[in-house]
XYZ file of C-alpha atoms in Angstrom:
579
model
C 52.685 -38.525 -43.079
C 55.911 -37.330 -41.349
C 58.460 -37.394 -39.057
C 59.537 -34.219 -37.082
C 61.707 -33.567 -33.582
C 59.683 -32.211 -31.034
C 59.923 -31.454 -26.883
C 57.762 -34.474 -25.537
C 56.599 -32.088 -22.747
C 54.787 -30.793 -25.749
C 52.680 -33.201 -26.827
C 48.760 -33.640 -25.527
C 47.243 -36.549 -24.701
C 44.331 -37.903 -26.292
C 41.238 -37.831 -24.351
C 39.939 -40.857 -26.220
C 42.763 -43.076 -25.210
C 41.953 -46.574 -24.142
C 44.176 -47.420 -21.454
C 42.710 -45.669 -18.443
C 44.221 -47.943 -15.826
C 48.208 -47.843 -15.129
C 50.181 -50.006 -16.436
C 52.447 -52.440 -14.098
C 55.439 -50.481 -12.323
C 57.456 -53.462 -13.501
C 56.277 -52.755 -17.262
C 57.010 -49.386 -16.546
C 60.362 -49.787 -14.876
C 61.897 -51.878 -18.191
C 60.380 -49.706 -20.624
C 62.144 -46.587 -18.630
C 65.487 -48.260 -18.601
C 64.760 -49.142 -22.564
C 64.688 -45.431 -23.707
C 67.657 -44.022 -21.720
C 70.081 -47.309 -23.130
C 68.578 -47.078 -26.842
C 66.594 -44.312 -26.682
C 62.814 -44.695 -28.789
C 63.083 -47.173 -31.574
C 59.639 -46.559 -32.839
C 58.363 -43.586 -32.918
C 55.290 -42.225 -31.485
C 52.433 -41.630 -33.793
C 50.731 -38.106 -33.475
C 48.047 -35.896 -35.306
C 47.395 -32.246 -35.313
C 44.727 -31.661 -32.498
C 41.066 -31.152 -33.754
C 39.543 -29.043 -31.128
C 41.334 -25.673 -32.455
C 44.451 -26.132 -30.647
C 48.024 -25.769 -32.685
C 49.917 -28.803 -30.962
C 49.377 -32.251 -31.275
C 47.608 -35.628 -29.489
C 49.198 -38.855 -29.131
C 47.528 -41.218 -31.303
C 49.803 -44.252 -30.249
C 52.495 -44.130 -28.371
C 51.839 -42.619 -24.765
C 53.835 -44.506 -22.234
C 57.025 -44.183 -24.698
C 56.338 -39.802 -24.775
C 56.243 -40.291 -20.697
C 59.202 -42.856 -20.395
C 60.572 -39.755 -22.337
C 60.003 -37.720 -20.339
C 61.138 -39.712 -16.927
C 64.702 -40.277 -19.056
C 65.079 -36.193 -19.367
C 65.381 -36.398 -23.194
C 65.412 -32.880 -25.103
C 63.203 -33.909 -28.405
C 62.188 -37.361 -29.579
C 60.906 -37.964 -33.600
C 57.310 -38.640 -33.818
C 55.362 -39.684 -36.620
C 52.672 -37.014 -37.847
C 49.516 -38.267 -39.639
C 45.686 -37.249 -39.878
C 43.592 -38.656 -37.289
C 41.521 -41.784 -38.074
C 37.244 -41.510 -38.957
C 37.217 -42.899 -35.743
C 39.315 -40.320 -34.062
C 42.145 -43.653 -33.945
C 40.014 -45.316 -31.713
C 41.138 -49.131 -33.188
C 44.517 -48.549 -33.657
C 44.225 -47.356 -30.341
C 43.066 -50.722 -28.917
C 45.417 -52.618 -31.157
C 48.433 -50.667 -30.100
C 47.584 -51.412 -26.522
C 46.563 -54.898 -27.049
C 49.916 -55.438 -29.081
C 52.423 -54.439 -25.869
C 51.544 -54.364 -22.438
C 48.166 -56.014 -22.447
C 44.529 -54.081 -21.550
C 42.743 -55.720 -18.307
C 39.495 -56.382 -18.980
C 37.928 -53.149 -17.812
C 39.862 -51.100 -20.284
C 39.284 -53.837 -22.996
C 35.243 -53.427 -22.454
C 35.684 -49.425 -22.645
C 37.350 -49.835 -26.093
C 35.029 -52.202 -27.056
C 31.774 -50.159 -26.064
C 33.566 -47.114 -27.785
C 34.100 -48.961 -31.188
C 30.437 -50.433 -30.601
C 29.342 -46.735 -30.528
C 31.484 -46.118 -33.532
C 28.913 -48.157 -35.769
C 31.492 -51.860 -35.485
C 30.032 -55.017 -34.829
C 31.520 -57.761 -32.698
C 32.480 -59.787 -35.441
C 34.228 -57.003 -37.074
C 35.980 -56.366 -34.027
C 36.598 -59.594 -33.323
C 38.386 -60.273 -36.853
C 40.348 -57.207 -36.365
C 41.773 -57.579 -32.921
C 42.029 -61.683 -34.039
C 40.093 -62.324 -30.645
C 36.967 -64.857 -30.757
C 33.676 -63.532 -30.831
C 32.715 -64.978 -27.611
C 35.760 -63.210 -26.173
C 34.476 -59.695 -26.857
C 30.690 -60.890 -26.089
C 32.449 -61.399 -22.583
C 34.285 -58.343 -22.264
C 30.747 -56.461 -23.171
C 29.256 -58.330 -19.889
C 31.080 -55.845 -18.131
C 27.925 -53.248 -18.685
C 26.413 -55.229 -16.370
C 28.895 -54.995 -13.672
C 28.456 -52.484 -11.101
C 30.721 -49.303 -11.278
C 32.187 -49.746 -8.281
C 33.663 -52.676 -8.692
C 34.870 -51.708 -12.227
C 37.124 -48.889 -10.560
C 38.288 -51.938 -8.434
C 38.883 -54.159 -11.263
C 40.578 -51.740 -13.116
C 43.403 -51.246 -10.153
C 44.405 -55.015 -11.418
C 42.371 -56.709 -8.661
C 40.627 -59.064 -11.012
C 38.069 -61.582 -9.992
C 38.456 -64.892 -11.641
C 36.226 -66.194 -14.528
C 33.702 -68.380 -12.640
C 33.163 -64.933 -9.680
C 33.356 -62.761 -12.799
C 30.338 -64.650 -14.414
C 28.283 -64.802 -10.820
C 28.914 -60.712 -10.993
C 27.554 -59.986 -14.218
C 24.958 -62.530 -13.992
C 23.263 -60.582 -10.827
C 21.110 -57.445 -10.425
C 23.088 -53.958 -10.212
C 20.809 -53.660 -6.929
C 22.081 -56.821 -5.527
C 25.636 -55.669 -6.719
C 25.727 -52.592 -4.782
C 23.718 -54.462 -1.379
C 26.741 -56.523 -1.338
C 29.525 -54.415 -2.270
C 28.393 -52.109 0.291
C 29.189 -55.476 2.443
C 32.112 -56.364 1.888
C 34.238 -53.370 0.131
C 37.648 -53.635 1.140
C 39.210 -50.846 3.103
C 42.336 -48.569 0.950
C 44.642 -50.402 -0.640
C 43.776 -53.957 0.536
C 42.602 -56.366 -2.569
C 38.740 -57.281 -2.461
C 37.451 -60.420 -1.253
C 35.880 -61.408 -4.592
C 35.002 -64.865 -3.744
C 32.657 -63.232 -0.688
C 31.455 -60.935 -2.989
C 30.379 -64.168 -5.599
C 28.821 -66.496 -2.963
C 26.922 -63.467 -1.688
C 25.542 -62.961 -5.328
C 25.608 -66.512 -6.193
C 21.972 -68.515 -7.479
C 21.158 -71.743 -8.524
C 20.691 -72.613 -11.866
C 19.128 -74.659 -14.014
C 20.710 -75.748 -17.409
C 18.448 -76.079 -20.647
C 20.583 -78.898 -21.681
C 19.256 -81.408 -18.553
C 15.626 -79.986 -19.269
C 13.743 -83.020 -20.211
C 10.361 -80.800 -21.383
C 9.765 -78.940 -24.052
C 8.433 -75.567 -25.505
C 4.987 -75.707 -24.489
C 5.588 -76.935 -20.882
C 8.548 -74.241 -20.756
C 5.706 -71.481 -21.599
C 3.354 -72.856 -19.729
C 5.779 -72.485 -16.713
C 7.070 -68.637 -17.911
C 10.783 -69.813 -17.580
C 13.593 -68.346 -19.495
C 16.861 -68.910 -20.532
C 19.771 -66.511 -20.206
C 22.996 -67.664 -22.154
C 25.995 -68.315 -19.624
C 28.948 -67.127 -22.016
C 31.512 -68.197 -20.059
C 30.717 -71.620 -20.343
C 32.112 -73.872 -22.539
C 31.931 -73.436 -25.928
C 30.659 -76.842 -27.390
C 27.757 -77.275 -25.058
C 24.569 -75.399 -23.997
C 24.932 -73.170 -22.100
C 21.156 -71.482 -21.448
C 20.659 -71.563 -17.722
C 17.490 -70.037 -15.772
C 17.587 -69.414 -12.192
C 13.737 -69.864 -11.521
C 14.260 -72.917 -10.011
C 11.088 -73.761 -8.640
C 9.872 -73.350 -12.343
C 12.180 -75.607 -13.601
C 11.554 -78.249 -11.373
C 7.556 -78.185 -11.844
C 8.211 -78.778 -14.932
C 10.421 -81.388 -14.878
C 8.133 -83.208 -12.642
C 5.154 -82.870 -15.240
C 7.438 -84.004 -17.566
C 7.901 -87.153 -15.647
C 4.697 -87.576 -14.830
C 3.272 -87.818 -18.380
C 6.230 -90.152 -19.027
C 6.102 -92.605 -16.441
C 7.477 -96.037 -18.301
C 5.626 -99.165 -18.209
C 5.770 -100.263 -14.060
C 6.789 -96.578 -13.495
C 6.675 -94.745 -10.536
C 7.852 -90.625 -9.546
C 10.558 -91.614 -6.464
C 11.098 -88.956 -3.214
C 14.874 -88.339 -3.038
C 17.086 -88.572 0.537
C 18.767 -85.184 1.956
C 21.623 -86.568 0.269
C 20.005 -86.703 -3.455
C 19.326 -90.022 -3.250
C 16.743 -92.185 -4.597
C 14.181 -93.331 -1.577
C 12.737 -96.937 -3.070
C 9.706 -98.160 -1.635
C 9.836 -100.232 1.408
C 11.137 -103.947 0.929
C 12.710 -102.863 -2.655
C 15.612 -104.323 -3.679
C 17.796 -102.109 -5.805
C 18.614 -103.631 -9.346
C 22.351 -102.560 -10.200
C 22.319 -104.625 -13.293
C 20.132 -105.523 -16.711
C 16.632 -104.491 -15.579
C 14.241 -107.683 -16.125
C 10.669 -107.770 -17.390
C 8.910 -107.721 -13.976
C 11.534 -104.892 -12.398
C 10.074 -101.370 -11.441
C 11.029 -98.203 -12.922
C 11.583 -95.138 -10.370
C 12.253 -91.581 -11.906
C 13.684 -88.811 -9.591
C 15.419 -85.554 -9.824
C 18.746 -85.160 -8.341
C 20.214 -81.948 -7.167
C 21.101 -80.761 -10.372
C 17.286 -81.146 -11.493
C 18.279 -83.626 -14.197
C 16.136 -86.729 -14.414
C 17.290 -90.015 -13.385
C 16.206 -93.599 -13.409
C 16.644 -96.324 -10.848
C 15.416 -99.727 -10.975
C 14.414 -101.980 -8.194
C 12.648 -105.474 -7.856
C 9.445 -105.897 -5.086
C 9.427 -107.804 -2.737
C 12.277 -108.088 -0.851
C 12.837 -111.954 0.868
C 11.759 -111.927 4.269
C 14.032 -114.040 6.812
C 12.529 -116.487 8.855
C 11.126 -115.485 12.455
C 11.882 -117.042 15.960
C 15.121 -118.870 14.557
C 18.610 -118.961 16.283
C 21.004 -119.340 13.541
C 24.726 -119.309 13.930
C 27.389 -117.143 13.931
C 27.201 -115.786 10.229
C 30.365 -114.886 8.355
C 32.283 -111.402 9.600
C 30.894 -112.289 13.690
C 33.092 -113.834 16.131
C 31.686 -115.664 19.094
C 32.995 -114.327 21.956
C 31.912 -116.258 25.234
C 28.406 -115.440 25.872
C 28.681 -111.966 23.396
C 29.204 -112.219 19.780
C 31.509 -109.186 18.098
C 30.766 -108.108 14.923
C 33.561 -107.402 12.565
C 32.887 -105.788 8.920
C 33.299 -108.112 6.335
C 35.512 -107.181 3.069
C 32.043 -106.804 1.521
C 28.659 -106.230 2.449
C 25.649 -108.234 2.056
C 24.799 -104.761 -0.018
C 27.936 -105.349 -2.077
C 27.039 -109.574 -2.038
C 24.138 -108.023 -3.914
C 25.420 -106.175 -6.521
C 27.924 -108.650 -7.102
C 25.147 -111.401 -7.810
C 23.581 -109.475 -10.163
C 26.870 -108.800 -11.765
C 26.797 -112.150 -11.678
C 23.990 -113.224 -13.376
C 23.916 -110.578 -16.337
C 27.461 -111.659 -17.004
C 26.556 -115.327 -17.190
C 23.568 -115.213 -18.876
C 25.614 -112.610 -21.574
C 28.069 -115.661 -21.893
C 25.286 -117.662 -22.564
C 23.933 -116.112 -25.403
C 27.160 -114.988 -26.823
C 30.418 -116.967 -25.687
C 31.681 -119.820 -27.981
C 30.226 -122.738 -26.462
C 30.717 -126.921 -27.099
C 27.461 -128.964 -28.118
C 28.634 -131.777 -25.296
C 29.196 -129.061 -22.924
C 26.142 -127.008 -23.651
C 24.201 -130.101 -22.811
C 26.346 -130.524 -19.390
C 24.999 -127.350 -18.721
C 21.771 -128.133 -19.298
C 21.887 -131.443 -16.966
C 23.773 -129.197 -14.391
C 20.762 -126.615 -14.878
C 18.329 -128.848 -13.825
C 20.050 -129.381 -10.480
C 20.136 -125.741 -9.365
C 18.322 -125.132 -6.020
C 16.180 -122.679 -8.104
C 14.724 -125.008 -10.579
C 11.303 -126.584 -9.770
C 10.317 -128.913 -12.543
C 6.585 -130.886 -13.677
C 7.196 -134.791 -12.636
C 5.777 -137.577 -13.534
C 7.182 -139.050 -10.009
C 4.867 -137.478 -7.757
C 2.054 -135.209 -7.267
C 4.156 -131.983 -6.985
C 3.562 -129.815 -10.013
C 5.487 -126.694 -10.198
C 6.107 -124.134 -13.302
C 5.029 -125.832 -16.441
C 4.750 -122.662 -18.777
C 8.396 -121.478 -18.050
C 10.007 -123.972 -19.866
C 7.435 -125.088 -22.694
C 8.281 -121.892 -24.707
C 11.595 -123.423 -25.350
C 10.237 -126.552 -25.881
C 7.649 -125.258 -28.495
C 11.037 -124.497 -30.727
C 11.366 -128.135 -31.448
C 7.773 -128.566 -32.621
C 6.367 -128.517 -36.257
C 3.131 -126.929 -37.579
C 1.623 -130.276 -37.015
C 2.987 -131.483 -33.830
C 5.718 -133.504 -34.631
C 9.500 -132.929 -33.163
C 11.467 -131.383 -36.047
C 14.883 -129.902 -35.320
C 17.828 -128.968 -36.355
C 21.227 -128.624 -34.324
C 20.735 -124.756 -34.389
C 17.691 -124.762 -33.137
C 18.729 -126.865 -29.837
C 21.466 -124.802 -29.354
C 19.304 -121.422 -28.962
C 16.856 -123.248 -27.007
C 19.126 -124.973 -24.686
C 21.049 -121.295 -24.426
C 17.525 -119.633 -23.643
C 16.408 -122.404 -20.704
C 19.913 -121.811 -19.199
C 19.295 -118.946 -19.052
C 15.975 -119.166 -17.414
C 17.353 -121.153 -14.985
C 20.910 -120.552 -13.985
C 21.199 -117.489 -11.376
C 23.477 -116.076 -9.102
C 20.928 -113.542 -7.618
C 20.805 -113.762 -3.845
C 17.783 -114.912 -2.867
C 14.965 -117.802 -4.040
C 16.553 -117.427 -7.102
C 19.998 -118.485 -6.595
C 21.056 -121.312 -8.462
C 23.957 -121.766 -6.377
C 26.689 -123.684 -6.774
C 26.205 -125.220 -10.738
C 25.859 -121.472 -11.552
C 29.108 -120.593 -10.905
C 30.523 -123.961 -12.187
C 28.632 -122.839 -15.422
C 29.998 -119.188 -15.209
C 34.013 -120.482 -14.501
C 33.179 -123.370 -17.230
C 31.938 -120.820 -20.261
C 34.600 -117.672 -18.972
C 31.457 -115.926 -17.955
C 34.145 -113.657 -16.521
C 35.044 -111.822 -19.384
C 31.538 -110.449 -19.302
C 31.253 -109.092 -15.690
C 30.752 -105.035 -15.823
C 33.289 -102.718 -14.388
C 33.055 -102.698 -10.446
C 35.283 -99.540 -10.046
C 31.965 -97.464 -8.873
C 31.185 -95.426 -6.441
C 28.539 -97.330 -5.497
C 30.147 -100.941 -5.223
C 33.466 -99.494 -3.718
C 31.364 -98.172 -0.853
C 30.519 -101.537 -0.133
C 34.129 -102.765 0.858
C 35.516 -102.676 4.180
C 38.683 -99.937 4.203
C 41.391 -103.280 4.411
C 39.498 -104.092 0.888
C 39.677 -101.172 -0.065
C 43.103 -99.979 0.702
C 44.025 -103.614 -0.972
C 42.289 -102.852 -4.182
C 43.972 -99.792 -4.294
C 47.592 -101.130 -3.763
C 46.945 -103.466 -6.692
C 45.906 -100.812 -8.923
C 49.597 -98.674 -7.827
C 47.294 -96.156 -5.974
C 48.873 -95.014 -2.730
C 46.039 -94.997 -0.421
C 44.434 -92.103 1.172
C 44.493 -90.787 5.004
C 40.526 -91.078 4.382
C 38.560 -93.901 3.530
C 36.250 -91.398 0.820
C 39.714 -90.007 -0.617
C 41.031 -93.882 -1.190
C 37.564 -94.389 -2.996
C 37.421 -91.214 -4.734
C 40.733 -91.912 -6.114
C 39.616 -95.138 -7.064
C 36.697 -94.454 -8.701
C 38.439 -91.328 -11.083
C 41.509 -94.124 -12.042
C 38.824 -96.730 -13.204
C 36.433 -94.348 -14.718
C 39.350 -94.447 -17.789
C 40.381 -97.632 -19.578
C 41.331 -98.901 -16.237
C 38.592 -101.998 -15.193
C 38.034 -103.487 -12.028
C 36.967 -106.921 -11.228
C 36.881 -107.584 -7.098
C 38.167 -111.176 -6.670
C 35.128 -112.082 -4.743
C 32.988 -111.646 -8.074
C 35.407 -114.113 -10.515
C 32.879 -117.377 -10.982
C 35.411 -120.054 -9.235
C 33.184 -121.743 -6.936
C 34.780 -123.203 -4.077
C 36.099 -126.326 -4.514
C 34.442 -128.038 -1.191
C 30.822 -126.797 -2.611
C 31.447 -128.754 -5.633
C 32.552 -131.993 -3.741
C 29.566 -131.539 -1.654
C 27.325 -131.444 -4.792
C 29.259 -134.642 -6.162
C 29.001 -136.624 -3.008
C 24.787 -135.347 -2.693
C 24.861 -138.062 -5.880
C 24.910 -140.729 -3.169
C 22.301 -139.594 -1.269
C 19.651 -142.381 -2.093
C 22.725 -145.163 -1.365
C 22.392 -148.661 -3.129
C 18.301 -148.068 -4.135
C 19.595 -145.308 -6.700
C 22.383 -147.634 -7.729
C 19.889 -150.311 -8.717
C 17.750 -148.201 -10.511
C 20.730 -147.483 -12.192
C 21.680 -150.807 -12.950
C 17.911 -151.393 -13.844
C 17.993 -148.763 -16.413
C 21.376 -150.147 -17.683
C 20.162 -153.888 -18.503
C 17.298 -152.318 -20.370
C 19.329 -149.841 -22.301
C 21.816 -153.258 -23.191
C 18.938 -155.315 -24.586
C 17.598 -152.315 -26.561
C 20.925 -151.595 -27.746
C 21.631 -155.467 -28.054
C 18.421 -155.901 -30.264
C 19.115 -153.299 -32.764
C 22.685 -152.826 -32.332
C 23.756 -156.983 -32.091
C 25.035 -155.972 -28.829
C 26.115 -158.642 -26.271
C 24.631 -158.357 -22.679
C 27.981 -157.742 -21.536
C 27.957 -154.238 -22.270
C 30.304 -154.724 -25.520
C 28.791 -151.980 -27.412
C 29.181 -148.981 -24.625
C 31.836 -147.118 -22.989
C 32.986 -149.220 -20.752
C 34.670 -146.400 -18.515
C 31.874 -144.121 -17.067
C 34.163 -141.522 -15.428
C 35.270 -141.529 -11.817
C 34.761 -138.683 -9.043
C 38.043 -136.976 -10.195
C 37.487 -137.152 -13.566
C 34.296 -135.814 -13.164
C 35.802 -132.643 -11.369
C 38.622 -132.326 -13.666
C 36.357 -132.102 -15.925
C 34.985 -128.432 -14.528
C 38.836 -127.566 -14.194
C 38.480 -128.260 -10.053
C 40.237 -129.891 -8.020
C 37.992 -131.156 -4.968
C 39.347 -131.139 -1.367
């Protein structure tokens, strides 16, 4: 190794040099004005020529010989050394990587030649400190039609995502649609015409719900998308209608207990069965399962309850919330939320409440207020001893059974109420519209437990469609969103802000009932006048002798609480205040 002055106009340039494409003018420009203030810092590395010849190649170095040459200098120094195994051809790339950077069509042309050289990608991976999925990339670039690596190699560069669509496609498609759309001299191409026109589904092995032998069975393959990310799966096939035949089979052999293979809408949608009711919360025991495949081809499930309630035929009812009456017409306004959204919130409802009931703190003297206030819900029929009416006996003996021995005899212990009374709540409290509302007590139940703190987030796309755009636009001011010229941009946003640690609970879904429902359930007390306040005083007297024969009780009442609670203590109780 040496250093010698030579002419630069006498130095050859190596045929084996990896940058093939010019380098920026701008990178040329400062390099230029570089040499003539400084002159060359670091001198060009050279080696005799091995092809007979008596002057010498440019190993490293080339754009510094012809900035050279552009600054008129007489002799630069050069450093002499014997060529490489490889001819130089990494140092090559390194030099090039190491100042102005390759594109990626020169990159892949060093890599292939090193390939040919006997390296493998890790090798050259380690030595140009680039990932191995970098150069596994670059080597894509076989695939890519010639054409359009003369384009890319101008600096017109596709981006990643049309880059991938390129290589992924057929060199006969590539050429079909270059042909196309192949831009006229000096104009950029249109890659993103060039990608859609090459573009095909696919089908991702990671939402594949079969296995091997239905994969075989259906002759589908996967191809490895490398430009995907790196911490997923990326195998992908584009036989589509493959993919989905399988995925159906898949389904079919899998079909959960009250399972059923649903149609989808144009829109992707699940298409229930006619009078289902879609379940947006906890599934129960006699809910349907429906399993689809959305547009992706991934497998979903969506639950729904049969039948739906049917309203009542031939009956003028009137004006319903959301109408106004307007002399003989009646204009309908959208309400704030939809009987859709009434829906969802009921079951919202009802999974939070009954989630509060198995898990939320709860009193023994209030537990059995609930219990009492159970028994009133519109939903409850019960066996009497009263009448002749006999309704739903087994629903309620399984709790029962709890406080039973092995022989037959009530045995208990305080624990064993409280799960039992916990379970028949409930069984009974609901806030599901329908003949299963419990109405009223349910919420007083919900507000008096904080069934609150259990309802779900409601920031969804499918709940937020549900609200009118005032609600909406509200909701959105609340949670220091700016709304949106369009009603789906004001939900979109909303949906991506509560999708985070964000949680949204629509006011009409908090349990406070309203306060004139619970005075009218106080005042329904009355409704038998004074023959229910005899019986009362009836079962009083006896309950004063009983007490007054084991107790030594006067008849007076002595030995009980002498104040029984009025109306308003009865409702400050519940923490409401009645109208």
């Amino acid at each position: 190794m040496q250093i010698i002055k030579i002419d630069p106009r006498a130095l050859n340039e190596n045929p084996d040099d990896i940058r093939r494409s010019k380098s920026s003018p701008q990178a040329d420009a400062l390099l230029l004005a570089t040499v003539k203030a400084v002159g060359i810092i670091q001198p060009p590395v050279v080696s005799p020529q091995v092809d007979g010849g008596n002057g010498y190649a440019i190993q490293a170095g080339r754009r510094r010989v012809q900035a050279a040459i552009a600054a008129g200098l007489e002799e630069i120094e050069v450093l002499v050394e014997e060529a490489a195994n490889d001819n130089g051809a990494m140092r090559s790339m390194v030099e090039n990587i190491a100042r102005e950077p390759l594109n990626p069509v020169d990159q892949w042309r060093g890599v292939e030649r090193l390939v040919a050289l006997g390296w493998t990608e890790e090798a050259i991976a380690v030595a140009l400190a680039l990932p191995v999925r970098q150069i596994r990339k670059l080597r894509l670039l076989a695939n890519v039609l010639p054409a359009l690596l003369d384009q890319m190699a101008k600096g017109d560069m596709p981006n990643e995502q049309q880059l991938r669509t390129i290589a992924a496609a057929s060199l006969d498609d590539q050429k079909e649609v270059w042909k196309a759309h192949k831009p006229k001299k000096g104009d950029t191409a249109k890659w993103w015409q060039i990608a859609n026109g090459l573009s095909k589904a696919r089908m991702f092995a990671r939402d594949a719900r079969f296995g091997d032998d239905l994969r075989d069975a259906y002759g589908i393959e996967w191809a490895d998308d490398l430009f995907g990310p790196a911490d997923q799966d990326n195998r992908f096939t584009t036989n589509v209608e493959a993919f989905l035949g399988a995925q159906q089979e898949w389904m079919a052999n899998n079909l959960p207990k009250k399972g059923t293979i649903v149609e989808t809408t144009n829109w992707g949608q699940p298409e229930l069965p006619k009078k289902a009711e879609h379940v947006y919360g906890k599934p129960g025991k006699g809910d349907h399962t429906g399993l689809y495949l959305d547009r992706d081809g991934k497998v979903q499930t969506v639950h729904y309850r049969m039948p739906e309630a049917k309203e009542p035929k031939g009956q003028t009812a009137a004006p319903a919330d959301g109408e106004v009456e307007d002399g003989t017409a009646i204009i309908k306004a959208r309400p704030d939320v939809t009987q859709k959204g009434h829906d969802m919130i009921g079951d919202f409802r009802t999974d939070a409440l009954h989630e509060a009931l198995a898990r939320a703190p709860i009193e023994d003297d209030m537990l059995m207020a609930l219990l009492v206030l159970a028994f009133a819900s519109q939903n409850v029929r019960v066996d009497s001893g009263a009448n002749d009416h006999v309704f739903g006996p087994k629903r309620f003996t399984r709790h029962a059974a709890r406080l039973f021995n092995e022989d037959g005899r009530l045995s208990f212990d305080m624990d064993t109420v409280r799960v039992a009374a916990r379970a028949a709540l409930t069984d009974v409290l609901s806030c599901r519209r329908g003949m299963s509302d419990s109405g009223v007590v349910s919420r007083v139940a919900g507000a008096a437990i904080g069934a609150d703190c259990y309802l779900p987030n409601m920031g969804t796309e499918d709940f937020l469609a549900c609200l009118s755009r005032q609600a909406l636009e509200s909701t959105a001011m609340d949670a220091n969103i700016q709304p949106r010229a369009r009603v789906r941009e004001t939900r979109a946003a909303l949906v991506e802000h509560f999708n985070g640690d964000a949680t949204l609970i629509h006011p009409a879904a908090l349990f406070a009932p309203d306060p004139k429902d619970v005075s009218d359930l106080i005042r329904h007390a009355d409704y038998a006048g004074a023959g229910v306040e005899d019986a009362a005083d009836g079962v009083d007297s006896g309950r004063i002798e009983w007490e007054a024969d084991h107790n030594g009780a006067t008849s007076d009442g002595g030995g009980l609480d002498e104040d029984a609670g009025s109306l308003d203590d009865r409702e400050t109780a519940f923490g409401i205040a009645a109208e």
